[in-house]
Amino acid sequence: MEKCIPEKITQQEKQRFIDIWVITHTFLAFSFVVISYVDNVNIIVKYCFVAYGSLRIFEILIYQLNVMLVHPYQTSNYKLNSYRRMTIALIHNFFEIVFWFAGTYLTFHFINDMTPGDAIYHSFTHMVTYSLTIDSNKWSIFTLIVLQSQALMGVFMTLISLARFISLFPQPKSMDENENNDDKSEELADIKKELEEIKKLLHEKTSTI
């Protein structure tokens, strides 16, 4: 049955599922910010959101590490589906992490009389600036663990975001030919691969004759 399905359609279905997965979790994390602010919601429900958000943040961390350090070295012809989709998904993951931590701030009352807007603001600034301005007089060990975990995650995601955006910029050519050796070496490598494939084809044809 799977062989009857064209490869192009299955690839589109995979991409559609990934898009829905990423967008759904972004809205789920934002919903957690609202739910954690409502007093009528059972605290167990909020704790379940905190637990799931922690698993989701861990999943994002592992996935980004795999994309950076594992997947490119598993196969020699590793390719991304789209640079644009990758960048948009990374932005969604960044703000999803911001929302999960903002909901955690509200659930455990890191700041007195904090509104969802305040929680999102503090969470975002803590992600990008490593600020420690959240009610230092009431810090507990759990609070410090959460804040330091978010700060480290923020540094990691910020570096990845900058690296991804910078890699999308076109690299200008140099007038110095010695500085363009990388392009020539890649072209030579491609030519060598094509020659090896031609040799294999010729060898197979001569062996069958």
mmCIF file of N, CA and C in Angstrom, residues 68-188:
data_model
loop_
_atom_site.group_PDB
_atom_site.id
_atom_site.type_symbol
_atom_site.label_atom_id
_atom_site.label_comp_id
_atom_site.label_asym_id
_atom_site.label_seq_id
_atom_site.Cartn_x
_atom_site.Cartn_y
_atom_site.Cartn_z
ATOM 1 N N MET A 68 22.054 19.800 14.853
ATOM 2 C CA MET A 68 23.367 20.448 14.764
ATOM 3 C C MET A 68 24.518 19.455 14.741
ATOM 4 N N LEU A 69 24.463 18.417 15.599
ATOM 5 C CA LEU A 69 25.642 17.594 15.847
ATOM 6 C C LEU A 69 25.539 16.151 15.376
ATOM 7 N N VAL A 70 24.334 15.652 15.137
ATOM 8 C CA VAL A 70 24.172 14.228 14.822
ATOM 9 C C VAL A 70 23.742 14.006 13.382
ATOM 10 N N HIS A 71 22.615 14.597 12.987
ATOM 11 C CA HIS A 71 22.060 14.335 11.653
ATOM 12 C C HIS A 71 23.025 14.673 10.514
ATOM 13 N N PRO A 72 23.735 15.804 10.533
ATOM 14 C CA PRO A 72 24.618 16.104 9.394
ATOM 15 C C PRO A 72 25.744 15.097 9.207
ATOM 16 N N TYR A 73 26.104 14.346 10.275
ATOM 17 C CA TYR A 73 27.219 13.408 10.182
ATOM 18 C C TYR A 73 26.763 11.966 9.987
ATOM 19 N N GLN A 74 25.448 11.731 10.011
ATOM 20 C CA GLN A 74 24.956 10.381 9.792
ATOM 21 C C GLN A 74 25.029 9.978 8.325
ATOM 22 N N THR A 75 24.727 10.916 7.435
ATOM 23 C CA THR A 75 24.774 10.650 6.003
ATOM 24 C C THR A 75 25.556 11.759 5.321
ATOM 25 N N SER A 76 26.233 11.384 4.246
ATOM 26 C CA SER A 76 27.051 12.367 3.529
ATOM 27 C C SER A 76 26.210 13.335 2.721
ATOM 28 N N ASN A 77 24.991 12.923 2.332
ATOM 29 C CA ASN A 77 24.120 13.775 1.520
ATOM 30 C C ASN A 77 22.964 14.339 2.340
ATOM 31 N N TYR A 78 23.267 14.760 3.579
ATOM 32 C CA TYR A 78 22.238 15.318 4.458
ATOM 33 C C TYR A 78 21.748 16.659 3.914
ATOM 34 N N LYS A 79 20.420 16.790 3.818
ATOM 35 C CA LYS A 79 19.818 18.026 3.305
ATOM 36 C C LYS A 79 18.603 18.391 4.145
ATOM 37 N N LEU A 80 18.343 19.693 4.238
ATOM 38 C CA LEU A 80 17.145 20.194 4.899
ATOM 39 C C LEU A 80 16.020 20.328 3.891
ATOM 40 N N ASN A 81 14.789 20.194 4.370
ATOM 41 C CA ASN A 81 13.649 20.361 3.478
ATOM 42 C C ASN A 81 13.531 21.793 2.986
ATOM 43 N N SER A 82 13.749 22.747 3.893
ATOM 44 C CA SER A 82 13.628 24.157 3.523
ATOM 45 C C SER A 82 14.266 25.006 4.614
ATOM 46 N N TYR A 83 15.111 25.959 4.210
ATOM 47 C CA TYR A 83 15.695 26.887 5.187
ATOM 48 C C TYR A 83 14.614 27.769 5.809
ATOM 49 N N ARG A 84 13.626 28.153 5.011
ATOM 50 C CA ARG A 84 12.564 29.026 5.521
ATOM 51 C C ARG A 84 11.739 28.309 6.581
ATOM 52 N N ARG A 85 11.350 27.059 6.319
ATOM 53 C CA ARG A 85 10.577 26.289 7.297
ATOM 54 C C ARG A 85 11.385 26.067 8.568
ATOM 55 N N MET A 86 12.671 25.793 8.416
ATOM 56 C CA MET A 86 13.529 25.576 9.572
ATOM 57 C C MET A 86 13.582 26.818 10.455
ATOM 58 N N THR A 87 13.720 27.997 9.824
ATOM 59 C CA THR A 87 13.825 29.238 10.591
ATOM 60 C C THR A 87 12.503 29.570 11.292
ATOM 61 N N ILE A 88 11.388 29.395 10.584
ATOM 62 C CA ILE A 88 10.073 29.665 11.180
ATOM 63 C C ILE A 88 9.798 28.714 12.341
ATOM 64 N N ALA A 89 10.142 27.433 12.168
ATOM 65 C CA ALA A 89 9.947 26.465 13.249
ATOM 66 C C ALA A 89 10.813 26.811 14.449
ATOM 67 N N LEU A 90 12.022 27.301 14.203
ATOM 68 C CA LEU A 90 12.905 27.690 15.303
ATOM 69 C C LEU A 90 12.333 28.868 16.084
ATOM 70 N N ILE A 91 11.734 29.822 15.373
ATOM 71 C CA ILE A 91 11.103 30.964 16.049
ATOM 72 C C ILE A 91 9.928 30.490 16.905
ATOM 73 N N HIS A 92 9.125 29.572 16.363
ATOM 74 C CA HIS A 92 8.011 29.007 17.137
ATOM 75 C C HIS A 92 8.535 28.315 18.393
ATOM 76 N N ASN A 93 9.607 27.539 18.263
ATOM 77 C CA ASN A 93 10.167 26.844 19.416
ATOM 78 C C ASN A 93 10.674 27.827 20.472
ATOM 79 N N PHE A 94 11.271 28.920 20.016
ATOM 80 C CA PHE A 94 11.793 29.921 20.942
ATOM 81 C C PHE A 94 10.664 30.517 21.785
ATOM 82 N N PHE A 95 9.593 30.954 21.121
ATOM 83 C CA PHE A 95 8.494 31.574 21.862
ATOM 84 C C PHE A 95 7.692 30.533 22.640
ATOM 85 N N GLU A 96 7.671 29.309 22.171
ATOM 86 C CA GLU A 96 7.009 28.259 22.948
ATOM 87 C C GLU A 96 7.703 28.075 24.296
ATOM 88 N N ILE A 97 9.029 28.088 24.282
ATOM 89 C CA ILE A 97 9.778 27.975 25.531
ATOM 90 C C ILE A 97 9.492 29.171 26.441
ATOM 91 N N VAL A 98 9.404 30.362 25.845
ATOM 92 C CA VAL A 98 9.076 31.560 26.622
ATOM 93 C C VAL A 98 7.727 31.396 27.312
ATOM 94 N N PHE A 99 6.732 30.882 26.601
ATOM 95 C CA PHE A 99 5.387 30.710 27.176
ATOM 96 C C PHE A 99 5.373 29.633 28.260
ATOM 97 N N TRP A 100 6.105 28.527 28.048
ATOM 98 C CA TRP A 100 6.124 27.479 29.071
ATOM 99 C C TRP A 100 6.704 28.008 30.375
ATOM 100 N N PHE A 101 7.791 28.748 30.297
ATOM 101 C CA PHE A 101 8.390 29.299 31.511
ATOM 102 C C PHE A 101 7.529 30.399 32.123
ATOM 103 N N ALA A 102 6.857 31.196 31.286
ATOM 104 C CA ALA A 102 5.963 32.235 31.810
ATOM 105 C C ALA A 102 4.827 31.602 32.599
ATOM 106 N N GLY A 103 4.270 30.509 32.091
ATOM 107 C CA GLY A 103 3.232 29.795 32.840
ATOM 108 C C GLY A 103 3.758 29.226 34.144
ATOM 109 N N THR A 104 5.024 28.786 34.142
ATOM 110 C CA THR A 104 5.632 28.280 35.372
ATOM 111 C C THR A 104 5.797 29.400 36.397
ATOM 112 N N TYR A 105 6.169 30.598 35.921
ATOM 113 C CA TYR A 105 6.259 31.745 36.834
ATOM 114 C C TYR A 105 4.925 31.976 37.550
ATOM 115 N N LEU A 106 3.841 31.942 36.772
ATOM 116 C CA LEU A 106 2.521 32.216 37.348
ATOM 117 C C LEU A 106 2.058 31.088 38.257
ATOM 118 N N THR A 107 2.373 29.848 37.892
ATOM 119 C CA THR A 107 1.925 28.708 38.696
ATOM 120 C C THR A 107 2.552 28.716 40.077
ATOM 121 N N PHE A 108 3.837 29.037 40.149
ATOM 122 C CA PHE A 108 4.547 28.993 41.427
ATOM 123 C C PHE A 108 4.735 30.378 42.044
ATOM 124 N N HIS A 109 4.102 31.408 41.446
ATOM 125 C CA HIS A 109 4.084 32.760 42.023
ATOM 126 C C HIS A 109 5.500 33.286 42.269
ATOM 127 N N PHE A 110 6.299 33.305 41.223
ATOM 128 C CA PHE A 110 7.655 33.841 41.340
ATOM 129 C C PHE A 110 7.639 35.336 41.631
ATOM 130 N N ILE A 111 6.590 36.028 41.173
ATOM 131 C CA ILE A 111 6.413 37.458 41.452
ATOM 132 C C ILE A 111 4.997 37.663 41.960
ATOM 133 N N ASN A 112 4.840 38.437 43.006
ATOM 134 C CA ASN A 112 3.515 38.726 43.536
ATOM 135 C C ASN A 112 2.727 39.605 42.577
ATOM 136 N N ASP A 113 1.422 39.309 42.455
ATOM 137 C CA ASP A 113 0.503 40.084 41.606
ATOM 138 C C ASP A 113 1.008 40.166 40.163
ATOM 139 N N MET A 114 1.514 39.076 39.649
ATOM 140 C CA MET A 114 2.011 39.036 38.276
ATOM 141 C C MET A 114 0.870 38.736 37.312
ATOM 142 N N THR A 115 0.782 39.496 36.240
ATOM 143 C CA THR A 115 -0.198 39.265 35.200
ATOM 144 C C THR A 115 0.428 38.411 34.097
ATOM 145 N N PRO A 116 -0.378 37.803 33.207
ATOM 146 C CA PRO A 116 0.206 37.038 32.092
ATOM 147 C C PRO A 116 1.154 37.856 31.240
ATOM 148 N N GLY A 117 0.818 39.142 31.029
ATOM 149 C CA GLY A 117 1.715 39.994 30.251
ATOM 150 C C GLY A 117 3.052 40.194 30.941
ATOM 151 N N ASP A 118 3.009 40.397 32.272
ATOM 152 C CA ASP A 118 4.254 40.540 33.031
ATOM 153 C C ASP A 118 5.084 39.258 32.971
ATOM 154 N N ALA A 119 4.415 38.112 33.077
ATOM 155 C CA ALA A 119 5.126 36.839 33.055
ATOM 156 C C ALA A 119 5.815 36.613 31.713
ATOM 157 N N ILE A 120 5.110 36.919 30.631
ATOM 158 C CA ILE A 120 5.706 36.753 29.304
ATOM 159 C C ILE A 120 6.881 37.705 29.129
ATOM 160 N N TYR A 121 6.721 38.938 29.610
ATOM 161 C CA TYR A 121 7.799 39.928 29.497
ATOM 162 C C TYR A 121 9.041 39.472 30.255
ATOM 163 N N HIS A 122 8.861 39.060 31.516
ATOM 164 C CA HIS A 122 10.007 38.620 32.310
ATOM 165 C C HIS A 122 10.626 37.362 31.730
ATOM 166 N N SER A 123 9.795 36.456 31.227
ATOM 167 C CA SER A 123 10.318 35.228 30.644
ATOM 168 C C SER A 123 11.141 35.518 29.397
ATOM 169 N N PHE A 124 10.641 36.422 28.564
ATOM 170 C CA PHE A 124 11.365 36.762 27.330
ATOM 171 C C PHE A 124 12.698 37.449 27.635
ATOM 172 N N THR A 125 12.663 38.421 28.547
ATOM 173 C CA THR A 125 13.902 39.130 28.881
ATOM 174 C C THR A 125 14.911 38.201 29.542
ATOM 175 N N HIS A 126 14.425 37.251 30.317
ATOM 176 C CA HIS A 126 15.343 36.295 30.958
ATOM 177 C C HIS A 126 15.956 35.357 29.923
ATOM 178 N N MET A 127 15.216 35.081 28.846
ATOM 179 C CA MET A 127 15.734 34.209 27.787
ATOM 180 C C MET A 127 16.841 34.890 27.005
ATOM 181 N N VAL A 128 16.721 36.191 26.780
ATOM 182 C CA VAL A 128 17.650 36.865 25.864
ATOM 183 C C VAL A 128 18.721 37.688 26.574
ATOM 184 N N THR A 129 18.558 37.958 27.881
ATOM 185 C CA THR A 129 19.527 38.827 28.560
ATOM 186 C C THR A 129 20.131 38.206 29.811
ATOM 187 N N TYR A 130 19.694 37.020 30.190
ATOM 188 C CA TYR A 130 20.191 36.376 31.410
ATOM 189 C C TYR A 130 20.021 37.313 32.616
ATOM 190 N N SER A 131 18.816 37.868 32.750
ATOM 191 C CA SER A 131 18.541 38.778 33.865
ATOM 192 C C SER A 131 18.046 37.998 35.073
ATOM 193 N N LEU A 132 18.411 38.464 36.260
ATOM 194 C CA LEU A 132 17.968 37.832 37.507
ATOM 195 C C LEU A 132 17.241 38.867 38.351
ATOM 196 N N THR A 133 16.124 39.365 37.845
ATOM 197 C CA THR A 133 15.410 40.459 38.506
ATOM 198 C C THR A 133 14.084 40.002 39.100
ATOM 199 N N ILE A 134 13.914 38.702 39.265
ATOM 200 C CA ILE A 134 12.615 38.195 39.708
ATOM 201 C C ILE A 134 12.624 37.979 41.212
ATOM 202 N N ASP A 135 12.161 38.953 41.948
ATOM 203 C CA ASP A 135 11.890 38.823 43.385
ATOM 204 C C ASP A 135 12.968 38.041 44.121
ATOM 205 N N SER A 136 14.168 38.589 44.151
ATOM 206 C CA SER A 136 15.306 37.851 44.706
ATOM 207 C C SER A 136 15.130 37.533 46.197
ATOM 208 N N ASN A 137 14.299 38.276 46.901
ATOM 209 C CA ASN A 137 14.106 38.019 48.326
ATOM 210 C C ASN A 137 13.330 36.738 48.600
ATOM 211 N N LYS A 138 12.605 36.240 47.594
ATOM 212 C CA LYS A 138 11.780 35.062 47.803
ATOM 213 C C LYS A 138 12.303 33.864 47.014
ATOM 214 N N TRP A 139 13.527 33.905 46.562
ATOM 215 C CA TRP A 139 14.054 32.782 45.781
ATOM 216 C C TRP A 139 14.212 31.545 46.657
ATOM 217 N N SER A 140 13.816 30.432 46.074
ATOM 218 C CA SER A 140 14.056 29.132 46.686
ATOM 219 C C SER A 140 14.974 28.342 45.761
ATOM 220 N N ILE A 141 15.352 27.142 46.196
ATOM 221 C CA ILE A 141 16.216 26.303 45.363
ATOM 222 C C ILE A 141 15.505 25.949 44.063
ATOM 223 N N PHE A 142 14.205 25.657 44.158
ATOM 224 C CA PHE A 142 13.435 25.325 42.954
ATOM 225 C C PHE A 142 13.393 26.508 41.996
ATOM 226 N N THR A 143 13.197 27.715 42.546
ATOM 227 C CA THR A 143 13.162 28.905 41.694
ATOM 228 C C THR A 143 14.489 29.111 40.979
ATOM 229 N N LEU A 144 15.580 28.935 41.701
ATOM 230 C CA LEU A 144 16.901 29.097 41.097
ATOM 231 C C LEU A 144 17.142 28.066 39.997
ATOM 232 N N ILE A 145 16.685 26.840 40.219
ATOM 233 C CA ILE A 145 16.857 25.792 39.200
ATOM 234 C C ILE A 145 16.091 26.162 37.935
ATOM 235 N N VAL A 146 14.846 26.639 38.119
ATOM 236 C CA VAL A 146 14.036 27.018 36.962
ATOM 237 C C VAL A 146 14.680 28.183 36.210
ATOM 238 N N LEU A 147 15.101 29.201 36.942
ATOM 239 C CA LEU A 147 15.677 30.386 36.306
ATOM 240 C C LEU A 147 16.992 30.066 35.602
ATOM 241 N N GLN A 148 17.849 29.294 36.254
ATOM 242 C CA GLN A 148 19.123 28.959 35.628
ATOM 243 C C GLN A 148 18.919 28.049 34.422
ATOM 244 N N SER A 149 17.954 27.140 34.497
ATOM 245 C CA SER A 149 17.651 26.275 33.347
ATOM 246 C C SER A 149 17.154 27.102 32.173
ATOM 247 N N GLN A 150 16.284 28.064 32.446
ATOM 248 C CA GLN A 150 15.789 28.915 31.372
ATOM 249 C C GLN A 150 16.907 29.780 30.796
ATOM 250 N N ALA A 151 17.783 30.287 31.657
ATOM 251 C CA ALA A 151 18.875 31.124 31.173
ATOM 252 C C ALA A 151 19.794 30.339 30.243
ATOM 253 N N LEU A 152 20.140 29.116 30.632
ATOM 254 C CA LEU A 152 20.996 28.285 29.785
ATOM 255 C C LEU A 152 20.293 27.922 28.483
ATOM 256 N N MET A 153 19.002 27.611 28.586
ATOM 257 C CA MET A 153 18.239 27.301 27.371
ATOM 258 C C MET A 153 18.136 28.526 26.487
ATOM 259 N N GLY A 154 17.993 29.686 27.101
ATOM 260 C CA GLY A 154 17.905 30.920 26.314
ATOM 261 C C GLY A 154 19.189 31.211 25.568
ATOM 262 N N VAL A 155 20.331 31.018 26.232
ATOM 263 C CA VAL A 155 21.623 31.220 25.556
ATOM 264 C C VAL A 155 21.767 30.253 24.395
ATOM 265 N N PHE A 156 21.394 28.997 24.624
ATOM 266 C CA PHE A 156 21.499 27.975 23.572
ATOM 267 C C PHE A 156 20.614 28.327 22.379
ATOM 268 N N MET A 157 19.348 28.664 22.633
ATOM 269 C CA MET A 157 18.421 28.961 21.539
ATOM 270 C C MET A 157 18.798 30.256 20.831
ATOM 271 N N THR A 158 19.298 31.247 21.582
ATOM 272 C CA THR A 158 19.696 32.504 20.950
ATOM 273 C C THR A 158 20.881 32.288 20.016
ATOM 274 N N LEU A 159 21.855 31.497 20.452
ATOM 275 C CA LEU A 159 23.009 31.219 19.598
ATOM 276 C C LEU A 159 22.591 30.464 18.342
ATOM 277 N N ILE A 160 21.688 29.498 18.498
ATOM 278 C CA ILE A 160 21.219 28.751 17.328
ATOM 279 C C ILE A 160 20.463 29.669 16.382
ATOM 280 N N SER A 161 19.606 30.539 16.944
ATOM 281 C CA SER A 161 18.830 31.449 16.099
ATOM 282 C C SER A 161 19.751 32.368 15.312
ATOM 283 N N LEU A 162 20.761 32.941 15.979
ATOM 284 C CA LEU A 162 21.696 33.821 15.280
ATOM 285 C C LEU A 162 22.466 33.056 14.210
ATOM 286 N N ALA A 163 22.900 31.850 14.551
ATOM 287 C CA ALA A 163 23.655 31.060 13.581
ATOM 288 C C ALA A 163 22.805 30.714 12.363
ATOM 289 N N ARG A 164 21.549 30.382 12.600
ATOM 290 C CA ARG A 164 20.669 30.030 11.480
ATOM 291 C C ARG A 164 20.399 31.242 10.601
ATOM 292 N N PHE A 165 20.138 32.392 11.222
ATOM 293 C CA PHE A 165 19.867 33.596 10.429
ATOM 294 C C PHE A 165 21.103 34.039 9.652
ATOM 295 N N ILE A 166 22.266 33.990 10.302
ATOM 296 C CA ILE A 166 23.491 34.406 9.624
ATOM 297 C C ILE A 166 23.804 33.474 8.461
ATOM 298 N N SER A 167 23.527 32.183 8.627
ATOM 299 C CA SER A 167 23.823 31.234 7.555
ATOM 300 C C SER A 167 22.952 31.461 6.326
ATOM 301 N N LEU A 168 21.811 32.148 6.503
ATOM 302 C CA LEU A 168 20.930 32.422 5.367
ATOM 303 C C LEU A 168 21.403 33.610 4.541
ATOM 304 N N PHE A 169 22.293 34.437 5.094
ATOM 305 C CA PHE A 169 22.784 35.587 4.352
ATOM 306 C C PHE A 169 23.688 35.133 3.209
ATOM 307 N N PRO A 170 23.568 35.748 2.042
ATOM 308 C CA PRO A 170 24.443 35.367 0.919
ATOM 309 C C PRO A 170 25.887 35.765 1.201
ATOM 310 N N GLN A 171 26.804 34.859 0.892
ATOM 311 C CA GLN A 171 28.218 35.134 1.108
ATOM 312 C C GLN A 171 28.812 35.818 -0.120
ATOM 313 N N PRO A 172 29.384 37.007 0.043
ATOM 314 C CA PRO A 172 29.939 37.705 -1.127
ATOM 315 C C PRO A 172 31.187 37.012 -1.639
ATOM 316 N N LYS A 173 31.400 37.095 -2.941
ATOM 317 C CA LYS A 173 32.586 36.544 -3.574
ATOM 318 C C LYS A 173 33.779 37.466 -3.315
ATOM 319 N N SER A 174 34.966 36.881 -3.280
ATOM 320 C CA SER A 174 36.184 37.644 -3.061
ATOM 321 C C SER A 174 36.957 37.780 -4.375
ATOM 322 N N MET A 175 37.615 38.932 -4.556
ATOM 323 C CA MET A 175 38.437 39.148 -5.739
ATOM 324 C C MET A 175 39.758 38.381 -5.635
ATOM 325 N N ASP A 176 40.109 37.946 -4.437
ATOM 326 C CA ASP A 176 41.317 37.154 -4.247
ATOM 327 C C ASP A 176 40.987 35.695 -4.555
ATOM 328 N N GLU A 177 41.628 35.123 -5.571
ATOM 329 C CA GLU A 177 41.318 33.763 -5.981
ATOM 330 C C GLU A 177 41.684 32.745 -4.912
ATOM 331 N N ASN A 178 42.685 33.062 -4.099
ATOM 332 C CA ASN A 178 43.084 32.128 -3.049
ATOM 333 C C ASN A 178 42.004 31.947 -1.985
ATOM 334 N N GLU A 179 41.116 32.939 -1.857
ATOM 335 C CA GLU A 179 40.046 32.859 -0.868
ATOM 336 C C GLU A 179 38.823 32.148 -1.405
ATOM 337 N N ASN A 180 38.821 31.781 -2.656
ATOM 338 C CA ASN A 180 37.714 31.054 -3.262
ATOM 339 C C ASN A 180 38.056 29.588 -3.484
ATOM 340 N N ASN A 181 39.044 29.084 -2.755
ATOM 341 C CA ASN A 181 39.442 27.702 -2.942
ATOM 342 C C ASN A 181 38.379 26.728 -2.469
ATOM 343 N N ASP A 182 37.569 27.163 -1.497
ATOM 344 C CA ASP A 182 36.534 26.268 -0.974
ATOM 345 C C ASP A 182 35.536 25.909 -2.056
ATOM 346 N N ASP A 183 35.126 26.927 -2.848
ATOM 347 C CA ASP A 183 34.178 26.667 -3.921
ATOM 348 C C ASP A 183 34.775 25.717 -4.949
ATOM 349 N N LYS A 184 36.080 25.925 -5.284
ATOM 350 C CA LYS A 184 36.721 25.072 -6.276
ATOM 351 C C LYS A 184 36.871 23.645 -5.760
ATOM 352 N N SER A 185 37.196 23.514 -4.482
ATOM 353 C CA SER A 185 37.345 22.174 -3.915
ATOM 354 C C SER A 185 36.019 21.427 -3.930
ATOM 355 N N GLU A 186 34.920 22.128 -3.677
ATOM 356 C CA GLU A 186 33.611 21.482 -3.737
ATOM 357 C C GLU A 186 33.280 21.052 -5.166
ATOM 358 N N GLU A 187 33.617 21.887 -6.129
ATOM 359 C CA GLU A 187 33.371 21.523 -7.519
ATOM 360 C C GLU A 187 34.211 20.320 -7.926
ATOM 361 N N LEU A 188 35.466 20.290 -7.497
ATOM 362 C CA LEU A 188 36.326 19.151 -7.807
ATOM 363 C C LEU A 188 35.812 17.871 -7.159
#
